[in-house]
Amino acid sequence: MSQQPIPDIEKIRQLNEANQALKKQQERLELIIQGTNDGIWDWNIETGQFYFSERWLNMLGYQNNDIEQSFHGWLELVHPDDLGRFLLTWTEYMEGITSHFDIEYRLKHQDGYFLWVEGKGVSSINEDGFPYRMAGANSDIHSRKMAEEKLIQTTQTAEDAVNSQKRFLSTMSHELRTPLNAIIGFSEIIKDELEEQEDTVITKDVNRIYRAGTHLLGLVNQVLDIASSDNQNLKILPSAFEIQRLLSDIQEKFTPQVTQNNIHYAFADNLGNAQLDYKRVLMAVINLLDNANKFTHQGDITLNVSKDEHCLYFKVIDTGIGIPTIQLKTIFDPFIQGDSNYNRKYEGSGLGLTISKHYAHLMGGDVSVESTLDQGSTFTLKVPIEWAPPPQQ
Ligand code: ADP
């Protein structure tokens, strides 16, 4: 009688356990793959056999037999513009230059468009150090890529619009300056000649032309400064000067055509010297004084100048219309005016404060404001006594 081999109970138990563990691992793997919603690929490099998971194919609108399941079939779907980059990334990984295959690229969808995916993969290496199997996943990143592209386009459009606006302003300002200089220059000559002839009537009219021309030139220069403020054309030209000379100049230049206000000057003693952009400090202060006069109908305007160890302070105090709290944040923005109605009461471009603040910043200072509606405003220009150039980038 032939004897039946006795089953090795222990071996069977171990085999069962191993099977159970494998099943569990497989389940876990499938769950993870489903959870990531990625398309899986697997390449047996030795046999050349390729596997694309159902999700890999469905992501691109294909069914199992729609495309050739091979590396060649894959390459056929890659966007022509991404093909070079794709192959380079692949080669770099295969040659051990990079530790992972990882690339964002486009694959052709069944519907004809190209879908953005992120492809990742790693390989297994045999004892001789050669890769014998490679596997990885494709994630659908199309929506993110589209949103990024839209953002780039929107930013580019906005930048183009700002640049063309600046170019326009800068060209226009240059074009306007030439004839304006002629108007100012010739009206000055005529004015001098008429004054010699003691013709007071026409002198008055020519004076008007001269003043209007100078006012317009001031505006044009401000627009030009604003237009060039972002493209580094606006350079500070520091020079050493006596602060007292600057104050005399301010008093001489601040001669409003119309004023019913009392103007006071309160300068600290021994102000000494400064090393700053003389013209720009002058313009910043004059802008503040012009505003104080414009927005004060009958009252007092005081220019108070003092200094401490590091800074010079120009305080322009008026008893005018004041500024509503809500407007205090925006009045330094370009072209913003308290009253922006077409029929507004006050002339202006909405650039004076922007310019003054910009100049102050370029010199390492600032302009601040305190104001109470119907009572008046105080604008303070603070500049360091010595301007130090910003560090080179
Ligand atoms: P503009 O004077 O040409 O309107 P600015 O940039 O100089 O432009 O000023 C912006 C706005 O700030 C003004 O339109 C006005 O509403 C307000 N403002 C400036 N200075 C004063 C002031 N001293 N008193 C009241 N409001 C002022």
Short mmCIF file of N, CA and C in Angstrom, two decimals, residues 33-198:
data_model
loop_
_atom_site.label_atom_id
_atom_site.label_comp_id
_atom_site.label_asym_id
_atom_site.label_seq_id
_atom_site.Cartn_x
_atom_site.Cartn_y
_atom_site.Cartn_z
N ILE A 33 -4.24 54.00 -4.35
CA ILE A 33 -4.24 54.45 -5.76
C ILE A 33 -5.58 55.12 -6.10
N GLN A 34 -6.68 54.47 -5.63
CA GLN A 34 -8.01 55.08 -5.88
C GLN A 34 -8.11 56.44 -5.21
N GLY A 35 -7.59 56.48 -3.97
CA GLY A 35 -7.67 57.73 -3.19
C GLY A 35 -6.92 58.87 -3.85
N THR A 36 -5.76 58.58 -4.42
CA THR A 36 -4.99 59.67 -5.05
C THR A 36 -5.61 60.09 -6.37
N ASN A 37 -6.43 59.20 -6.94
CA ASN A 37 -7.06 59.45 -8.24
C ASN A 37 -6.00 59.62 -9.34
N ASP A 38 -4.83 59.03 -9.14
CA ASP A 38 -3.76 59.11 -10.13
C ASP A 38 -3.85 57.94 -11.11
N GLY A 39 -3.32 58.14 -12.29
CA GLY A 39 -3.22 57.08 -13.28
C GLY A 39 -1.88 56.38 -13.13
N ILE A 40 -1.88 55.07 -13.06
CA ILE A 40 -0.64 54.33 -12.78
C ILE A 40 -0.06 53.74 -14.06
N TRP A 41 1.24 53.72 -14.14
CA TRP A 41 1.91 53.02 -15.25
C TRP A 41 3.02 52.15 -14.68
N ASP A 42 3.31 51.10 -15.41
CA ASP A 42 4.29 50.14 -14.93
C ASP A 42 5.03 49.59 -16.16
N TRP A 43 6.34 49.62 -16.11
CA TRP A 43 7.13 49.23 -17.29
C TRP A 43 8.15 48.17 -16.90
N ASN A 44 8.03 47.01 -17.52
CA ASN A 44 9.03 45.97 -17.32
C ASN A 44 10.12 46.21 -18.36
N ILE A 45 11.20 46.76 -17.91
CA ILE A 45 12.24 47.20 -18.87
C ILE A 45 12.85 46.00 -19.60
N GLU A 46 12.97 44.90 -18.89
CA GLU A 46 13.61 43.73 -19.51
C GLU A 46 12.77 43.13 -20.64
N THR A 47 11.42 43.05 -20.42
CA THR A 47 10.57 42.45 -21.47
C THR A 47 9.96 43.51 -22.39
N GLY A 48 10.04 44.76 -21.96
CA GLY A 48 9.47 45.86 -22.76
C GLY A 48 7.96 45.99 -22.56
N GLN A 49 7.39 45.17 -21.67
CA GLN A 49 5.94 45.18 -21.47
C GLN A 49 5.51 46.43 -20.68
N PHE A 50 4.47 47.05 -21.15
CA PHE A 50 3.98 48.29 -20.53
C PHE A 50 2.58 48.10 -20.00
N TYR A 51 2.28 48.75 -18.89
CA TYR A 51 0.91 48.65 -18.36
C TYR A 51 0.44 50.06 -18.00
N PHE A 52 -0.73 50.46 -18.53
CA PHE A 52 -1.37 51.71 -18.12
C PHE A 52 -2.64 51.33 -17.37
N SER A 53 -2.85 51.90 -16.18
CA SER A 53 -4.06 51.56 -15.43
C SER A 53 -5.28 52.18 -16.12
N GLU A 54 -6.45 51.69 -15.71
CA GLU A 54 -7.69 52.19 -16.31
C GLU A 54 -7.80 53.70 -16.13
N ARG A 55 -7.41 54.15 -14.92
CA ARG A 55 -7.50 55.59 -14.62
C ARG A 55 -6.53 56.39 -15.50
N TRP A 56 -5.33 55.82 -15.74
CA TRP A 56 -4.33 56.48 -16.60
C TRP A 56 -4.97 56.77 -17.97
N LEU A 57 -5.68 55.74 -18.48
CA LEU A 57 -6.29 55.88 -19.81
C LEU A 57 -7.51 56.79 -19.76
N ASN A 58 -8.37 56.57 -18.74
CA ASN A 58 -9.62 57.35 -18.64
C ASN A 58 -9.36 58.84 -18.46
N MET A 59 -8.29 59.14 -17.75
CA MET A 59 -7.93 60.55 -17.52
C MET A 59 -7.82 61.29 -18.87
N LEU A 60 -7.40 60.51 -19.88
CA LEU A 60 -7.20 61.09 -21.22
C LEU A 60 -8.35 60.72 -22.17
N GLY A 61 -9.39 60.12 -21.60
CA GLY A 61 -10.57 59.81 -22.42
C GLY A 61 -10.44 58.54 -23.23
N TYR A 62 -9.41 57.68 -22.96
CA TYR A 62 -9.20 56.46 -23.76
C TYR A 62 -9.71 55.22 -23.03
N GLN A 63 -9.99 54.19 -23.84
CA GLN A 63 -10.30 52.86 -23.31
C GLN A 63 -9.07 51.99 -23.53
N ASN A 64 -9.18 50.76 -23.05
CA ASN A 64 -8.02 49.87 -23.04
C ASN A 64 -7.27 49.72 -24.37
N ASN A 65 -8.02 49.54 -25.48
CA ASN A 65 -7.32 49.24 -26.72
C ASN A 65 -7.13 50.45 -27.62
N ASP A 66 -7.46 51.63 -27.11
CA ASP A 66 -7.38 52.83 -27.95
C ASP A 66 -5.95 53.21 -28.28
N ILE A 67 -5.04 52.95 -27.35
CA ILE A 67 -3.65 53.34 -27.61
C ILE A 67 -2.72 52.15 -27.39
N GLU A 68 -1.59 52.25 -28.05
CA GLU A 68 -0.59 51.18 -27.94
C GLU A 68 0.02 51.24 -26.54
N GLN A 69 -0.06 50.16 -25.80
CA GLN A 69 0.48 50.16 -24.43
C GLN A 69 1.98 49.90 -24.48
N SER A 70 2.72 50.95 -24.80
CA SER A 70 4.19 50.85 -24.88
C SER A 70 4.76 52.24 -24.62
N PHE A 71 6.08 52.30 -24.45
CA PHE A 71 6.72 53.60 -24.23
C PHE A 71 6.49 54.50 -25.46
N HIS A 72 6.54 53.82 -26.63
CA HIS A 72 6.32 54.55 -27.88
C HIS A 72 4.89 55.12 -27.93
N GLY A 73 3.92 54.29 -27.50
CA GLY A 73 2.51 54.73 -27.46
C GLY A 73 2.35 55.93 -26.54
N TRP A 74 3.08 55.93 -25.45
CA TRP A 74 3.04 57.04 -24.48
C TRP A 74 3.62 58.30 -25.14
N LEU A 75 4.82 58.14 -25.74
CA LEU A 75 5.49 59.31 -26.34
C LEU A 75 4.64 59.97 -27.43
N GLU A 76 3.85 59.15 -28.11
CA GLU A 76 3.00 59.68 -29.19
C GLU A 76 1.97 60.67 -28.66
N LEU A 77 1.65 60.55 -27.36
CA LEU A 77 0.63 61.44 -26.77
C LEU A 77 1.22 62.73 -26.21
N VAL A 78 2.54 62.75 -26.01
CA VAL A 78 3.17 63.92 -25.38
C VAL A 78 3.12 65.12 -26.33
N HIS A 79 2.78 66.28 -25.76
CA HIS A 79 2.72 67.52 -26.56
C HIS A 79 4.08 67.76 -27.23
N PRO A 80 4.10 68.08 -28.53
CA PRO A 80 5.38 68.26 -29.23
C PRO A 80 6.31 69.25 -28.52
N ASP A 81 5.73 70.30 -27.91
CA ASP A 81 6.58 71.29 -27.23
C ASP A 81 7.18 70.76 -25.93
N ASP A 82 6.58 69.68 -25.40
CA ASP A 82 7.08 69.15 -24.12
C ASP A 82 7.95 67.91 -24.32
N LEU A 83 7.99 67.41 -25.57
CA LEU A 83 8.64 66.13 -25.83
C LEU A 83 10.14 66.16 -25.46
N GLY A 84 10.85 67.20 -25.88
CA GLY A 84 12.28 67.33 -25.61
C GLY A 84 12.55 67.32 -24.11
N ARG A 85 11.77 68.10 -23.38
CA ARG A 85 11.92 68.22 -21.93
C ARG A 85 11.60 66.89 -21.25
N PHE A 86 10.56 66.23 -21.79
CA PHE A 86 10.14 64.94 -21.24
C PHE A 86 11.27 63.92 -21.37
N LEU A 87 11.84 63.84 -22.58
CA LEU A 87 12.90 62.84 -22.82
C LEU A 87 14.16 63.15 -22.01
N LEU A 88 14.45 64.45 -21.88
CA LEU A 88 15.63 64.85 -21.10
C LEU A 88 15.46 64.46 -19.62
N THR A 89 14.23 64.72 -19.09
CA THR A 89 13.96 64.39 -17.69
C THR A 89 14.08 62.88 -17.49
N TRP A 90 13.55 62.16 -18.45
CA TRP A 90 13.57 60.69 -18.39
C TRP A 90 15.03 60.19 -18.40
N THR A 91 15.81 60.70 -19.37
CA THR A 91 17.21 60.26 -19.52
C THR A 91 18.01 60.61 -18.27
N GLU A 92 17.79 61.83 -17.75
CA GLU A 92 18.54 62.25 -16.56
C GLU A 92 18.27 61.31 -15.39
N TYR A 93 17.00 60.86 -15.30
CA TYR A 93 16.67 59.94 -14.21
C TYR A 93 17.34 58.58 -14.45
N MET A 94 17.21 58.08 -15.68
CA MET A 94 17.76 56.77 -16.00
C MET A 94 19.27 56.73 -15.81
N GLU A 95 19.93 57.87 -16.06
CA GLU A 95 21.39 57.92 -15.93
C GLU A 95 21.83 58.22 -14.49
N GLY A 96 20.85 58.33 -13.61
CA GLY A 96 21.17 58.53 -12.19
C GLY A 96 21.51 59.96 -11.84
N ILE A 97 21.26 60.90 -12.78
CA ILE A 97 21.57 62.32 -12.50
C ILE A 97 20.54 62.87 -11.50
N THR A 98 19.27 62.42 -11.64
CA THR A 98 18.24 62.85 -10.69
C THR A 98 17.74 61.63 -9.91
N SER A 99 17.20 61.90 -8.71
CA SER A 99 16.80 60.78 -7.88
C SER A 99 15.37 60.31 -8.18
N HIS A 100 14.58 61.17 -8.86
CA HIS A 100 13.19 60.83 -9.19
C HIS A 100 12.88 61.30 -10.60
N PHE A 101 12.01 60.56 -11.25
CA PHE A 101 11.48 61.09 -12.50
C PHE A 101 10.27 61.94 -12.11
N ASP A 102 10.30 63.23 -12.42
CA ASP A 102 9.23 64.13 -12.00
C ASP A 102 9.12 65.28 -13.01
N ILE A 103 7.96 65.38 -13.65
CA ILE A 103 7.83 66.41 -14.69
C ILE A 103 6.37 66.83 -14.87
N GLU A 104 6.16 68.11 -15.13
CA GLU A 104 4.83 68.60 -15.50
C GLU A 104 4.81 68.74 -17.02
N TYR A 105 3.88 68.08 -17.65
CA TYR A 105 3.85 68.10 -19.11
C TYR A 105 2.43 67.85 -19.60
N ARG A 106 2.27 67.92 -20.93
CA ARG A 106 0.92 67.78 -21.48
C ARG A 106 0.77 66.49 -22.30
N LEU A 107 -0.41 65.86 -22.17
CA LEU A 107 -0.71 64.65 -22.94
C LEU A 107 -1.98 64.88 -23.75
N LYS A 108 -1.99 64.29 -24.93
CA LYS A 108 -3.15 64.53 -25.81
C LYS A 108 -4.38 63.76 -25.33
N HIS A 109 -5.46 64.50 -25.13
CA HIS A 109 -6.74 63.90 -24.73
C HIS A 109 -7.45 63.38 -25.97
N GLN A 110 -8.27 62.37 -25.76
CA GLN A 110 -9.08 61.81 -26.86
C GLN A 110 -9.85 62.91 -27.60
N ASP A 111 -10.28 63.97 -26.83
CA ASP A 111 -11.08 65.05 -27.44
C ASP A 111 -10.23 66.04 -28.24
N GLY A 112 -8.95 65.82 -28.28
CA GLY A 112 -8.11 66.67 -29.14
C GLY A 112 -7.28 67.70 -28.39
N TYR A 113 -7.67 68.05 -27.17
CA TYR A 113 -6.87 69.06 -26.45
C TYR A 113 -5.76 68.39 -25.63
N PHE A 114 -4.88 69.19 -25.10
CA PHE A 114 -3.78 68.62 -24.30
C PHE A 114 -4.04 68.83 -22.82
N LEU A 115 -3.94 67.76 -22.07
CA LEU A 115 -4.22 67.80 -20.63
C LEU A 115 -2.90 67.89 -19.86
N TRP A 116 -2.86 68.85 -18.91
CA TRP A 116 -1.65 69.00 -18.08
C TRP A 116 -1.64 67.91 -17.02
N VAL A 117 -0.53 67.18 -16.91
CA VAL A 117 -0.39 66.17 -15.86
C VAL A 117 0.97 66.32 -15.19
N GLU A 118 1.05 65.80 -13.99
CA GLU A 118 2.37 65.71 -13.36
C GLU A 118 2.74 64.24 -13.34
N GLY A 119 3.84 63.91 -13.99
CA GLY A 119 4.28 62.52 -14.05
C GLY A 119 5.41 62.27 -13.07
N LYS A 120 5.28 61.17 -12.32
CA LYS A 120 6.33 60.83 -11.36
C LYS A 120 6.65 59.35 -11.51
N GLY A 121 7.86 58.98 -11.19
CA GLY A 121 8.18 57.56 -11.26
C GLY A 121 9.52 57.24 -10.64
N VAL A 122 9.70 55.96 -10.32
CA VAL A 122 11.00 55.47 -9.83
C VAL A 122 11.24 54.08 -10.42
N SER A 123 12.49 53.64 -10.37
CA SER A 123 12.79 52.33 -10.94
C SER A 123 13.40 51.41 -9.90
N SER A 124 13.32 50.12 -10.18
CA SER A 124 14.00 49.14 -9.33
C SER A 124 15.30 48.78 -10.04
N ILE A 125 16.33 48.62 -9.27
CA ILE A 125 17.66 48.38 -9.85
C ILE A 125 18.07 46.92 -9.57
N ASN A 126 18.63 46.25 -10.57
CA ASN A 126 19.08 44.86 -10.33
C ASN A 126 20.48 44.84 -9.71
N GLU A 127 20.99 43.61 -9.48
CA GLU A 127 22.28 43.48 -8.79
C GLU A 127 23.42 44.16 -9.54
N ASP A 128 23.26 44.25 -10.87
CA ASP A 128 24.34 44.88 -11.67
C ASP A 128 24.21 46.40 -11.72
N GLY A 129 23.21 46.91 -11.03
CA GLY A 129 23.05 48.38 -10.98
C GLY A 129 22.21 48.92 -12.12
N PHE A 130 21.56 48.02 -12.88
CA PHE A 130 20.73 48.51 -14.00
C PHE A 130 19.25 48.49 -13.62
N PRO A 131 18.48 49.48 -14.08
CA PRO A 131 17.04 49.45 -13.79
C PRO A 131 16.37 48.34 -14.60
N TYR A 132 15.56 47.53 -13.93
CA TYR A 132 14.87 46.45 -14.67
C TYR A 132 13.36 46.67 -14.67
N ARG A 133 12.89 47.61 -13.83
CA ARG A 133 11.45 47.88 -13.81
C ARG A 133 11.25 49.31 -13.35
N MET A 134 10.28 49.95 -13.96
CA MET A 134 10.01 51.33 -13.56
C MET A 134 8.49 51.50 -13.47
N ALA A 135 8.05 52.23 -12.44
CA ALA A 135 6.61 52.46 -12.30
C ALA A 135 6.37 53.86 -11.73
N GLY A 136 5.18 54.36 -11.97
CA GLY A 136 4.89 55.70 -11.47
C GLY A 136 3.45 56.09 -11.70
N ALA A 137 3.17 57.36 -11.57
CA ALA A 137 1.78 57.82 -11.66
C ALA A 137 1.70 59.16 -12.39
N ASN A 138 0.54 59.38 -12.99
CA ASN A 138 0.23 60.69 -13.58
C ASN A 138 -0.89 61.33 -12.78
N SER A 139 -0.69 62.58 -12.30
CA SER A 139 -1.79 63.28 -11.61
C SER A 139 -2.34 64.35 -12.55
N ASP A 140 -3.64 64.52 -12.51
CA ASP A 140 -4.28 65.54 -13.34
C ASP A 140 -4.09 66.91 -12.68
N ILE A 141 -3.29 67.80 -13.31
CA ILE A 141 -3.05 69.13 -12.71
C ILE A 141 -3.57 70.23 -13.66
N HIS A 142 -4.50 69.81 -14.53
CA HIS A 142 -4.95 70.73 -15.58
C HIS A 142 -5.57 72.02 -15.02
N SER A 143 -6.48 71.87 -14.02
CA SER A 143 -7.17 73.06 -13.50
C SER A 143 -6.17 74.02 -12.89
N ARG A 144 -5.21 73.47 -12.12
CA ARG A 144 -4.22 74.35 -11.49
C ARG A 144 -3.40 75.08 -12.55
N LYS A 145 -2.99 74.33 -13.60
CA LYS A 145 -2.17 74.95 -14.65
C LYS A 145 -2.94 76.05 -15.37
N MET A 146 -4.24 75.77 -15.63
CA MET A 146 -5.07 76.75 -16.32
C MET A 146 -5.20 78.02 -15.47
N ALA A 147 -5.40 77.82 -14.14
CA ALA A 147 -5.55 78.97 -13.24
C ALA A 147 -4.24 79.77 -13.21
N GLU A 148 -3.11 79.05 -13.20
CA GLU A 148 -1.80 79.73 -13.20
C GLU A 148 -1.61 80.55 -14.46
N GLU A 149 -1.96 79.90 -15.59
CA GLU A 149 -1.79 80.59 -16.88
C GLU A 149 -2.64 81.86 -16.93
N LYS A 150 -3.88 81.74 -16.41
CA LYS A 150 -4.79 82.88 -16.42
C LYS A 150 -4.22 84.01 -15.55
N LEU A 151 -3.67 83.62 -14.41
CA LEU A 151 -3.10 84.61 -13.49
C LEU A 151 -1.92 85.33 -14.15
N ILE A 152 -1.07 84.54 -14.82
CA ILE A 152 0.10 85.14 -15.50
C ILE A 152 -0.38 86.11 -16.58
N GLN A 153 -1.41 85.65 -17.34
CA GLN A 153 -1.93 86.51 -18.42
C GLN A 153 -2.51 87.80 -17.86
N THR A 154 -3.31 87.66 -16.76
CA THR A 154 -3.94 88.84 -16.17
C THR A 154 -2.88 89.80 -15.65
N THR A 155 -1.85 89.25 -14.99
CA THR A 155 -0.79 90.10 -14.45
C THR A 155 -0.07 90.80 -15.59
N GLN A 156 0.19 90.03 -16.67
CA GLN A 156 0.89 90.61 -17.82
C GLN A 156 0.06 91.74 -18.44
N THR A 157 -1.26 91.49 -18.59
CA THR A 157 -2.13 92.51 -19.18
C THR A 157 -2.12 93.77 -18.32
N ALA A 158 -2.20 93.55 -16.99
CA ALA A 158 -2.22 94.71 -16.08
C ALA A 158 -0.88 95.47 -16.17
N GLU A 159 0.22 94.71 -16.23
CA GLU A 159 1.54 95.36 -16.32
C GLU A 159 1.67 96.12 -17.63
N ASP A 160 1.19 95.50 -18.72
CA ASP A 160 1.25 96.16 -20.03
C ASP A 160 0.47 97.47 -20.00
N ALA A 161 -0.73 97.41 -19.36
CA ALA A 161 -1.58 98.61 -19.31
C ALA A 161 -0.88 99.72 -18.54
N VAL A 162 -0.29 99.36 -17.39
CA VAL A 162 0.39 100.37 -16.57
C VAL A 162 1.58 100.95 -17.35
N ASN A 163 2.35 100.04 -18.01
CA ASN A 163 3.52 100.53 -18.75
C ASN A 163 3.13 101.43 -19.90
N SER A 164 2.06 101.07 -20.62
CA SER A 164 1.70 101.91 -21.75
C SER A 164 1.14 103.24 -21.26
N GLN A 165 0.47 103.22 -20.10
CA GLN A 165 -0.03 104.48 -19.53
C GLN A 165 1.16 105.38 -19.16
N LYS A 166 2.18 104.75 -18.58
CA LYS A 166 3.35 105.53 -18.17
C LYS A 166 4.09 106.08 -19.39
N ARG A 167 4.20 105.21 -20.42
CA ARG A 167 4.88 105.66 -21.65
C ARG A 167 4.13 106.85 -22.25
N PHE A 168 2.79 106.72 -22.24
CA PHE A 168 1.96 107.79 -22.79
C PHE A 168 2.18 109.09 -22.00
N LEU A 169 2.10 108.97 -20.68
CA LEU A 169 2.28 110.17 -19.85
C LEU A 169 3.65 110.80 -20.08
N SER A 170 4.66 109.93 -20.14
CA SER A 170 6.01 110.45 -20.28
C SER A 170 6.20 111.12 -21.64
N THR A 171 5.69 110.49 -22.72
CA THR A 171 5.83 111.09 -24.05
C THR A 171 5.06 112.40 -24.12
N MET A 172 3.83 112.37 -23.62
CA MET A 172 3.00 113.57 -23.68
C MET A 172 3.65 114.72 -22.91
N SER A 173 4.18 114.39 -21.73
CA SER A 173 4.78 115.44 -20.91
C SER A 173 5.97 116.06 -21.63
N HIS A 174 6.79 115.21 -22.28
CA HIS A 174 7.93 115.74 -23.03
C HIS A 174 7.46 116.66 -24.16
N GLU A 175 6.43 116.18 -24.87
CA GLU A 175 5.92 116.95 -26.01
C GLU A 175 5.31 118.28 -25.55
N LEU A 176 4.70 118.28 -24.38
CA LEU A 176 4.05 119.51 -23.90
C LEU A 176 5.07 120.51 -23.37
N ARG A 177 6.18 119.99 -22.87
CA ARG A 177 7.14 120.91 -22.24
C ARG A 177 7.77 121.89 -23.22
N THR A 178 8.04 121.40 -24.45
CA THR A 178 8.73 122.26 -25.40
C THR A 178 7.90 123.51 -25.72
N PRO A 179 6.63 123.33 -26.20
CA PRO A 179 5.86 124.56 -26.48
C PRO A 179 5.61 125.40 -25.22
N LEU A 180 5.46 124.74 -24.09
CA LEU A 180 5.19 125.49 -22.86
C LEU A 180 6.38 126.39 -22.50
N ASN A 181 7.57 125.83 -22.66
CA ASN A 181 8.76 126.63 -22.37
C ASN A 181 8.82 127.86 -23.27
N ALA A 182 8.37 127.66 -24.55
CA ALA A 182 8.36 128.80 -25.48
C ALA A 182 7.34 129.84 -25.00
N ILE A 183 6.16 129.39 -24.59
CA ILE A 183 5.12 130.33 -24.11
C ILE A 183 5.64 131.11 -22.91
N ILE A 184 6.24 130.40 -21.97
CA ILE A 184 6.73 131.06 -20.75
C ILE A 184 7.86 132.03 -21.09
N GLY A 185 8.80 131.54 -21.90
CA GLY A 185 9.97 132.36 -22.26
C GLY A 185 9.57 133.63 -22.97
N PHE A 186 8.70 133.47 -24.01
CA PHE A 186 8.33 134.67 -24.79
C PHE A 186 7.42 135.61 -23.98
N SER A 187 6.54 135.06 -23.15
CA SER A 187 5.68 135.96 -22.37
C SER A 187 6.54 136.75 -21.37
N GLU A 188 7.63 136.15 -20.92
CA GLU A 188 8.53 136.84 -20.01
C GLU A 188 9.21 138.01 -20.73
N ILE A 189 9.63 137.73 -22.00
CA ILE A 189 10.29 138.79 -22.78
C ILE A 189 9.30 139.95 -23.01
N ILE A 190 8.05 139.57 -23.45
CA ILE A 190 7.05 140.61 -23.73
C ILE A 190 6.76 141.41 -22.45
N LYS A 191 6.65 140.67 -21.33
CA LYS A 191 6.36 141.30 -20.04
C LYS A 191 7.42 142.36 -19.72
N ASP A 192 8.69 141.97 -19.89
CA ASP A 192 9.79 142.91 -19.60
C ASP A 192 9.70 144.14 -20.49
N GLU A 193 9.41 143.87 -21.81
CA GLU A 193 9.34 145.01 -22.75
C GLU A 193 8.19 145.94 -22.39
N LEU A 194 7.03 145.34 -22.03
CA LEU A 194 5.86 146.16 -21.69
C LEU A 194 6.10 146.96 -20.41
N GLU A 195 6.81 146.31 -19.47
CA GLU A 195 7.09 147.00 -18.21
C GLU A 195 7.94 148.24 -18.46
N GLU A 196 8.90 148.06 -19.42
CA GLU A 196 9.75 149.21 -19.77
C GLU A 196 8.91 150.33 -20.36
N GLN A 197 7.89 149.93 -21.17
CA GLN A 197 7.02 150.95 -21.80
C GLN A 197 5.91 151.41 -20.84
N GLU A 198 5.90 150.85 -19.66
CA GLU A 198 4.92 151.16 -18.62
C GLU A 198 3.49 150.96 -19.07
#
